[in-house]
């Protein structure tokens, strides 16, 4: 059956929607908000490339975290294209001789309305990384199951860490890794380069509006990165805010007299893959974004990422062997209902990361 649109109109619409998909993809999460991607446009084709100049040379020498970040952008492209009414034809790592060419996404034929894709697309800009604690509101088991299924569709495992001693071990490894990185000038200097001082006009990096000025203590306590470098920068609580309390109700838990309940750690989750190749890293990023958009769309949940122990090779190998059943850990995160000050972020405009291909 032929298209109802004149051919020139269809082509123009596909090209316009390709640009709209890129405008959504730039809102994907990335390590230290490095936004390590570039997009090429040629008609209705979008090429996604890794921007190696934005790789963390010290923390990420192999580019694993860079490709996880780009994988998140790739899934955002996919869901945007479908939400805009087209088939998304994806070719991952299409040219072995060009390793930084990660995927070609073709805006394909018109499809029937994909309501689920539209729901995910609608929350792309609302999804936020949360560098703080969570309210004690429980995460619905059905939502967690849905997130696991989303990850499995990308060939990735989402492992909920339930056992208390395992949570404490992972928290301890995160704290140890943070100390190791803070005492290593190359690590500390690299993190500082991606954490501009207040008032910066940069459109990348972790700004002071993206982390709390006083990271709350939780039990177990997963170390937060010191993006403020001891200067006391960061978002502050609104006057009268009590951690764990929302609208007079104590974080969704039981009503109690006196002080509101302490903020909590949230769910502890590992993202793991069966192998550890660039393709697996891309798959991990797609699964991560797919699960996070589902959590945002369903219950407005947010995630806090803890990449420190996975940037220490010995720690990452240990975590995979002891806690991932031999799979390769790609991300450690906490999930829940955000507590504390409202955190915001920045992004480079699409025109800075797009070039026209001939």
CSV table of C-alpha atoms in Angstrom, one decimal:
chain,number,residue,atom,x,y,z
A,1,UNK,CA,0.0,0.0,0.0
A,2,UNK,CA,1.4,3.4,-1.0
A,3,UNK,CA,1.9,6.4,1.3
A,4,UNK,CA,-0.9,8.9,1.6
A,5,UNK,CA,1.7,11.7,1.4
A,6,UNK,CA,3.3,13.0,-1.8
A,7,UNK,CA,6.9,11.7,-2.0
A,8,UNK,CA,8.5,15.1,-1.5
A,9,UNK,CA,6.3,15.7,1.5
A,10,UNK,CA,7.2,12.4,3.0
A,11,UNK,CA,10.9,13.0,2.5
A,12,UNK,CA,10.7,16.5,4.0
A,13,UNK,CA,8.8,15.1,7.0
A,14,UNK,CA,11.4,12.4,7.6
A,15,UNK,CA,14.2,14.9,7.5
A,16,UNK,CA,12.4,17.2,9.9
A,17,UNK,CA,11.7,14.3,12.3
A,18,UNK,CA,15.3,13.2,12.1
A,19,UNK,CA,16.3,16.6,13.4
A,20,UNK,CA,13.7,16.4,16.1
A,21,UNK,CA,15.0,13.0,17.2
A,22,UNK,CA,18.5,14.5,17.6
A,23,UNK,CA,17.1,17.3,19.7
A,24,UNK,CA,15.7,14.6,22.0
A,25,UNK,CA,18.9,12.5,22.0
A,26,UNK,CA,21.1,15.3,23.4
A,27,UNK,CA,19.1,14.9,26.7
A,28,UNK,CA,20.4,11.4,27.3
A,29,UNK,CA,22.5,10.9,30.5
A,30,UNK,CA,26.3,10.8,30.2
A,31,UNK,CA,29.2,10.3,32.6
A,32,UNK,CA,30.0,13.7,34.2
A,33,UNK,CA,27.6,15.2,31.6
A,34,UNK,CA,30.4,15.0,29.0
A,35,UNK,CA,27.8,14.5,26.2
A,36,UNK,CA,30.4,12.5,24.2
A,37,UNK,CA,28.5,12.3,21.0
A,38,UNK,CA,28.2,13.8,17.5
A,39,UNK,CA,25.4,13.3,15.0
A,40,UNK,CA,25.5,13.4,11.2
A,41,UNK,CA,22.4,14.1,9.1
A,42,UNK,CA,22.0,13.0,5.6
A,43,UNK,CA,18.4,13.2,4.5
A,44,UNK,CA,16.5,10.8,6.7
A,45,UNK,CA,19.6,9.1,8.1
A,46,UNK,CA,21.1,9.9,11.4
A,47,UNK,CA,24.7,8.8,12.1
A,48,UNK,CA,25.8,8.6,15.8
A,49,UNK,CA,29.5,9.0,16.5
A,50,UNK,CA,31.5,8.9,19.7
A,51,UNK,CA,33.4,12.2,20.3
A,52,UNK,CA,36.7,10.9,21.6
A,53,UNK,CA,37.8,14.4,22.6
A,54,UNK,CA,35.2,14.2,25.4
A,55,UNK,CA,36.2,10.8,26.8
A,56,UNK,CA,37.5,10.7,30.4
A,57,UNK,CA,41.1,9.8,29.6
A,58,UNK,CA,42.0,8.9,33.2
A,59,UNK,CA,38.7,7.3,34.5
A,60,UNK,CA,37.7,5.8,31.2
A,61,UNK,CA,40.8,4.8,29.2
A,62,UNK,CA,39.0,2.2,27.1
A,63,UNK,CA,35.9,4.4,26.3
A,64,UNK,CA,33.5,2.0,28.1
A,65,UNK,CA,31.6,4.8,29.9
A,66,UNK,CA,31.7,6.9,26.7
A,67,UNK,CA,30.0,4.2,24.8
A,68,UNK,CA,27.4,3.6,27.6
A,69,UNK,CA,26.6,7.3,27.3
A,70,UNK,CA,26.3,7.1,23.6
A,71,UNK,CA,24.1,4.0,23.9
A,72,UNK,CA,21.7,6.0,26.0
A,73,UNK,CA,21.6,8.6,23.2
A,74,UNK,CA,21.0,5.8,20.7
A,75,UNK,CA,18.0,4.5,22.5
A,76,UNK,CA,16.6,8.0,22.7
A,77,UNK,CA,17.0,8.3,19.0
A,78,UNK,CA,15.1,5.1,18.5
A,79,UNK,CA,12.2,6.0,20.8
A,80,UNK,CA,12.0,9.5,19.3
A,81,UNK,CA,11.8,8.2,15.8
A,82,UNK,CA,9.0,5.8,16.7
A,83,UNK,CA,7.1,8.4,18.7
A,84,UNK,CA,7.2,10.7,15.7
A,85,UNK,CA,5.5,8.0,13.7
A,86,UNK,CA,8.3,6.2,11.8
A,87,UNK,CA,10.0,2.9,11.8
A,88,UNK,CA,13.5,3.2,13.3
A,89,UNK,CA,15.9,1.2,11.1
A,90,UNK,CA,19.1,0.8,13.2
A,91,UNK,CA,22.5,-0.5,12.2
A,92,UNK,CA,24.9,-0.7,15.1
A,93,UNK,CA,28.7,-0.5,14.5
A,94,UNK,CA,28.2,-0.6,10.7
A,95,UNK,CA,31.8,-0.1,9.7
A,96,UNK,CA,34.6,-2.0,11.5
A,97,UNK,CA,37.2,0.4,10.0
A,98,UNK,CA,35.5,3.4,11.7
A,99,UNK,CA,35.1,2.4,15.4
A,100,UNK,CA,33.7,5.8,16.4
A,101,UNK,CA,30.8,5.4,14.0
A,102,UNK,CA,28.5,3.7,16.5
A,103,UNK,CA,25.2,3.5,14.6
A,104,UNK,CA,23.2,4.6,11.6
A,105,UNK,CA,19.5,5.2,12.3
A,106,UNK,CA,17.2,5.6,9.3
A,107,UNK,CA,13.9,7.3,9.8
A,108,UNK,CA,11.8,4.8,7.9
A,109,UNK,CA,8.3,4.2,6.8
A,110,UNK,CA,5.3,5.6,8.6
A,111,UNK,CA,3.9,3.3,11.3
A,112,UNK,CA,0.7,3.2,13.3
A,113,UNK,CA,0.7,5.3,16.4
A,114,UNK,CA,3.0,3.8,19.1
A,115,UNK,CA,1.5,5.1,22.3
A,116,UNK,CA,4.2,3.5,24.5
A,117,UNK,CA,7.0,5.2,22.5
A,118,UNK,CA,5.2,8.5,22.8
A,119,UNK,CA,5.0,8.1,26.6
A,120,UNK,CA,8.7,7.5,26.9
A,121,UNK,CA,9.5,10.3,24.4
A,122,UNK,CA,7.4,12.7,26.4
A,123,UNK,CA,9.6,12.3,29.5
A,124,UNK,CA,13.0,12.5,27.8
A,125,UNK,CA,13.7,16.0,29.1
A,126,UNK,CA,12.1,15.4,32.5
A,127,UNK,CA,14.4,12.5,33.3
A,128,UNK,CA,17.1,13.7,35.6
A,129,UNK,CA,20.2,12.3,37.4
A,130,UNK,CA,19.7,12.7,41.1
A,131,UNK,CA,22.9,13.2,43.2
A,132,UNK,CA,21.2,12.9,46.6
A,133,UNK,CA,19.1,10.7,48.8
A,134,UNK,CA,15.6,9.4,48.3
A,135,UNK,CA,12.3,9.6,50.1
A,136,UNK,CA,11.2,6.3,51.8
A,137,UNK,CA,8.4,5.8,49.3
A,138,UNK,CA,8.5,2.2,48.1
A,139,UNK,CA,9.2,1.4,44.4
A,140,UNK,CA,6.3,-0.7,43.0
A,141,UNK,CA,7.5,-4.3,42.4
A,142,UNK,CA,5.6,-4.3,39.1
A,143,UNK,CA,7.6,-1.2,37.9
A,144,UNK,CA,10.9,-2.9,38.9
A,145,UNK,CA,9.8,-6.0,36.9
A,146,UNK,CA,9.0,-3.8,33.9
A,147,UNK,CA,12.4,-2.1,34.1
A,148,UNK,CA,14.1,-5.5,34.2
A,149,UNK,CA,12.1,-6.6,31.2
A,150,UNK,CA,13.1,-3.4,29.3
A,151,UNK,CA,16.8,-4.2,30.0
A,152,UNK,CA,16.4,-7.9,28.9
A,153,UNK,CA,15.0,-6.7,25.6
A,154,UNK,CA,18.4,-5.1,25.0
A,155,UNK,CA,20.3,-8.3,26.1
A,156,UNK,CA,21.2,-6.7,29.5
A,157,UNK,CA,20.6,-7.7,33.1
A,158,UNK,CA,19.2,-5.4,35.8
A,159,UNK,CA,20.2,-6.9,39.1
A,160,UNK,CA,18.5,-5.6,42.3
A,161,UNK,CA,20.8,-5.9,45.2
A,162,UNK,CA,18.6,-6.8,48.2
A,163,UNK,CA,20.9,-8.5,50.7
A,164,UNK,CA,22.1,-6.0,53.3
A,165,UNK,CA,25.7,-7.2,53.5
A,166,UNK,CA,26.0,-7.0,49.7
A,167,UNK,CA,24.6,-3.4,49.8
A,168,UNK,CA,27.1,-2.5,52.5
A,169,UNK,CA,30.0,-4.1,50.5
A,170,UNK,CA,29.1,-2.1,47.4
A,171,UNK,CA,28.7,1.1,49.4
A,172,UNK,CA,32.1,0.4,51.0
A,173,UNK,CA,33.7,-0.2,47.6
A,174,UNK,CA,32.2,3.1,46.3
A,175,UNK,CA,33.6,5.0,49.3
A,176,UNK,CA,37.0,3.3,48.8
A,177,UNK,CA,37.1,4.1,45.1
A,178,UNK,CA,36.1,7.8,45.9
A,179,UNK,CA,39.0,8.1,48.3
A,180,UNK,CA,41.5,6.5,45.8
A,181,UNK,CA,40.4,8.9,43.1
A,182,UNK,CA,40.5,11.9,45.4
A,183,UNK,CA,44.1,11.1,46.4
A,184,UNK,CA,45.1,10.6,42.8
A,185,UNK,CA,45.9,14.0,41.2
A,186,UNK,CA,45.1,12.8,37.6
A,187,UNK,CA,41.6,11.6,38.6
A,188,UNK,CA,40.8,14.6,40.8
A,189,UNK,CA,42.0,17.0,38.1
A,190,UNK,CA,39.9,15.3,35.4
A,191,UNK,CA,36.7,15.5,37.6
A,192,UNK,CA,37.4,19.1,38.3
A,193,UNK,CA,37.6,19.9,34.6
A,194,UNK,CA,34.0,18.7,34.2
A,195,UNK,CA,32.7,20.5,37.3
A,196,UNK,CA,32.7,24.2,36.5
A,197,UNK,CA,32.4,26.9,39.2
A,198,UNK,CA,29.1,28.6,39.9
A,199,UNK,CA,28.1,31.2,37.2
A,200,UNK,CA,29.8,29.2,34.4
A,201,UNK,CA,28.1,29.6,31.0
A,202,UNK,CA,29.3,26.2,29.8
A,203,UNK,CA,26.6,23.9,28.5
A,204,UNK,CA,28.3,20.7,29.6
A,205,UNK,CA,29.7,19.3,32.8
A,206,UNK,CA,28.2,19.0,36.3
A,207,UNK,CA,27.2,22.5,37.4
A,208,UNK,CA,26.5,23.5,41.0
A,209,UNK,CA,22.7,23.3,40.3
A,210,UNK,CA,23.1,19.6,39.6
A,211,UNK,CA,24.2,18.4,43.1
A,212,UNK,CA,23.2,19.2,46.6
A,213,UNK,CA,25.4,21.5,48.7
A,214,UNK,CA,25.2,19.0,51.6
A,215,UNK,CA,24.9,15.4,50.4
A,216,UNK,CA,22.7,13.6,53.0
A,217,UNK,CA,24.0,10.6,54.8
A,218,UNK,CA,22.1,7.3,54.2
A,219,UNK,CA,22.5,3.8,55.5
A,220,UNK,CA,24.2,2.2,53.6
A,221,UNK,CA,25.9,5.3,52.4
A,222,UNK,CA,27.2,5.5,48.8
A,223,UNK,CA,29.8,8.1,48.4
A,224,UNK,CA,28.9,11.1,46.3
A,225,UNK,CA,31.6,12.7,44.1
A,226,UNK,CA,32.9,16.0,45.5
A,227,UNK,CA,32.2,18.2,42.5
A,228,UNK,CA,32.3,21.2,44.8
A,229,UNK,CA,35.9,20.4,45.7
A,230,UNK,CA,35.4,21.6,49.3
A,231,UNK,CA,34.0,25.0,48.3
A,232,UNK,CA,30.4,24.4,49.6
A,233,UNK,CA,28.9,24.9,46.1
A,234,UNK,CA,25.6,23.1,45.2
A,235,UNK,CA,21.9,23.4,45.3
A,236,UNK,CA,20.4,24.2,48.7
A,237,UNK,CA,17.3,23.1,50.5
A,238,UNK,CA,14.3,25.3,50.2
A,239,UNK,CA,13.5,27.1,53.5
A,240,UNK,CA,11.4,24.9,55.8
A,241,UNK,CA,12.1,21.7,53.8
A,242,UNK,CA,12.4,18.6,56.0
A,243,UNK,CA,14.2,15.7,54.3
A,244,UNK,CA,11.8,12.8,53.8
A,245,UNK,CA,8.7,14.9,54.1
A,246,UNK,CA,6.4,15.7,51.2
A,247,UNK,CA,3.3,17.8,51.6
A,248,UNK,CA,3.1,17.0,55.4
A,249,UNK,CA,3.3,13.3,54.8
A,250,UNK,CA,6.5,11.6,55.8
A,251,UNK,CA,7.9,10.4,52.5
A,252,UNK,CA,5.0,8.0,51.9
A,253,UNK,CA,5.8,6.0,55.0
A,254,UNK,CA,3.8,5.7,58.2
A,255,UNK,CA,2.7,9.0,59.9
A,256,UNK,CA,4.8,9.7,63.0
A,257,UNK,CA,5.0,12.5,65.4
A,258,UNK,CA,8.1,14.6,65.6
A,259,UNK,CA,10.8,14.7,63.0
A,260,UNK,CA,10.4,13.4,59.5
A,261,UNK,CA,12.1,10.1,58.7
A,262,UNK,CA,15.6,10.1,57.4
A,263,UNK,CA,16.2,10.0,53.7
A,264,UNK,CA,17.0,6.5,52.4
A,265,UNK,CA,19.5,4.9,50.0
A,266,UNK,CA,16.8,3.7,47.6
A,267,UNK,CA,17.0,0.5,45.5
A,268,UNK,CA,20.5,-0.6,44.7
A,269,UNK,CA,20.8,-1.9,41.2
A,270,UNK,CA,23.7,-3.2,39.1
A,271,UNK,CA,23.5,-3.2,35.2
A,272,UNK,CA,25.5,-6.1,33.8
A,273,UNK,CA,26.2,-7.7,30.4
A,274,UNK,CA,27.3,-11.2,29.5
A,275,UNK,CA,30.4,-9.9,27.6
A,276,UNK,CA,32.5,-6.8,27.8
A,277,UNK,CA,32.9,-5.5,24.2
A,278,UNK,CA,32.0,-2.1,22.7
A,279,UNK,CA,28.7,-3.7,21.5
A,280,UNK,CA,27.9,-4.7,25.1
A,281,UNK,CA,28.7,-1.2,26.3
A,282,UNK,CA,26.3,0.3,23.7
A,283,UNK,CA,23.6,-2.3,24.7
A,284,UNK,CA,24.1,-1.4,28.4
A,285,UNK,CA,23.5,2.3,27.6
A,286,UNK,CA,20.4,1.6,25.6
A,287,UNK,CA,19.0,-0.7,28.3
A,288,UNK,CA,19.8,1.9,31.0
A,289,UNK,CA,18.0,4.7,29.2
A,290,UNK,CA,15.1,2.4,28.3
A,291,UNK,CA,14.7,1.5,32.0
A,292,UNK,CA,15.1,5.1,33.3
A,293,UNK,CA,12.5,6.5,30.9
A,294,UNK,CA,10.1,3.8,32.0
A,295,UNK,CA,10.7,4.7,35.7
A,296,UNK,CA,10.2,8.4,34.9
A,297,UNK,CA,7.1,7.9,32.8
A,298,UNK,CA,5.4,5.5,35.3
A,299,UNK,CA,6.3,6.9,38.7
A,300,UNK,CA,8.6,9.9,38.2
A,301,UNK,CA,11.5,8.1,39.8
A,302,UNK,CA,15.1,9.1,39.4
A,303,UNK,CA,18.5,7.4,39.5
A,304,UNK,CA,21.8,8.3,41.2
A,305,UNK,CA,24.9,6.8,39.5
A,306,UNK,CA,28.0,5.6,41.3
A,307,UNK,CA,30.6,4.9,38.6
A,308,UNK,CA,33.6,5.2,41.0
A,309,UNK,CA,34.2,1.5,41.8
A,310,UNK,CA,33.7,0.5,38.2
A,311,UNK,CA,36.5,2.9,37.2
A,312,UNK,CA,39.0,0.9,39.4
A,313,UNK,CA,39.7,-2.3,37.4
A,314,UNK,CA,40.3,-4.5,40.5
A,315,UNK,CA,37.0,-3.4,42.1
A,316,UNK,CA,35.1,-3.9,38.9
A,317,UNK,CA,36.4,-7.4,38.4
A,318,UNK,CA,35.6,-8.2,42.0
A,319,UNK,CA,32.0,-6.9,41.7
A,320,UNK,CA,31.4,-8.9,38.6
A,321,UNK,CA,32.7,-12.1,40.0
A,322,UNK,CA,31.1,-11.8,43.5
A,323,UNK,CA,27.8,-9.9,42.8
A,324,UNK,CA,27.0,-10.4,39.1
A,325,UNK,CA,27.4,-14.1,38.7
A,326,UNK,CA,30.3,-13.6,36.3
A,327,UNK,CA,28.6,-11.0,34.2
A,328,UNK,CA,30.4,-7.7,33.6
A,329,UNK,CA,29.1,-4.7,35.6
A,330,UNK,CA,28.5,-1.7,33.5
A,331,UNK,CA,26.7,0.6,36.0
A,332,UNK,CA,26.0,0.8,39.7
A,333,UNK,CA,23.0,3.0,40.6
A,334,UNK,CA,20.4,3.8,43.2
A,335,UNK,CA,16.7,4.3,42.3
A,336,UNK,CA,13.8,6.0,44.1
A,337,UNK,CA,11.7,9.1,44.6
A,338,UNK,CA,14.1,12.1,44.8
A,339,UNK,CA,14.4,14.0,48.1
A,340,UNK,CA,16.1,17.3,48.8
A,341,UNK,CA,16.6,20.3,46.5
A,342,UNK,CA,15.4,20.3,42.9
A,343,UNK,CA,18.4,19.6,40.8
A,344,UNK,CA,18.7,20.8,37.2
A,345,UNK,CA,21.2,20.3,34.4
A,346,UNK,CA,22.5,21.8,31.1
A,347,UNK,CA,22.9,20.5,27.6
A,348,UNK,CA,24.6,21.7,24.4
A,349,UNK,CA,22.1,22.8,21.8
A,350,UNK,CA,21.6,20.3,19.0
A,351,UNK,CA,23.2,22.6,16.4
A,352,UNK,CA,26.5,22.3,18.3
A,353,UNK,CA,26.6,18.5,17.9
A,354,UNK,CA,25.1,18.0,14.4
A,355,UNK,CA,26.7,18.3,11.0
A,356,UNK,CA,25.3,17.8,7.6
A,357,UNK,CA,26.8,14.9,5.7
A,358,UNK,CA,27.1,14.8,1.9
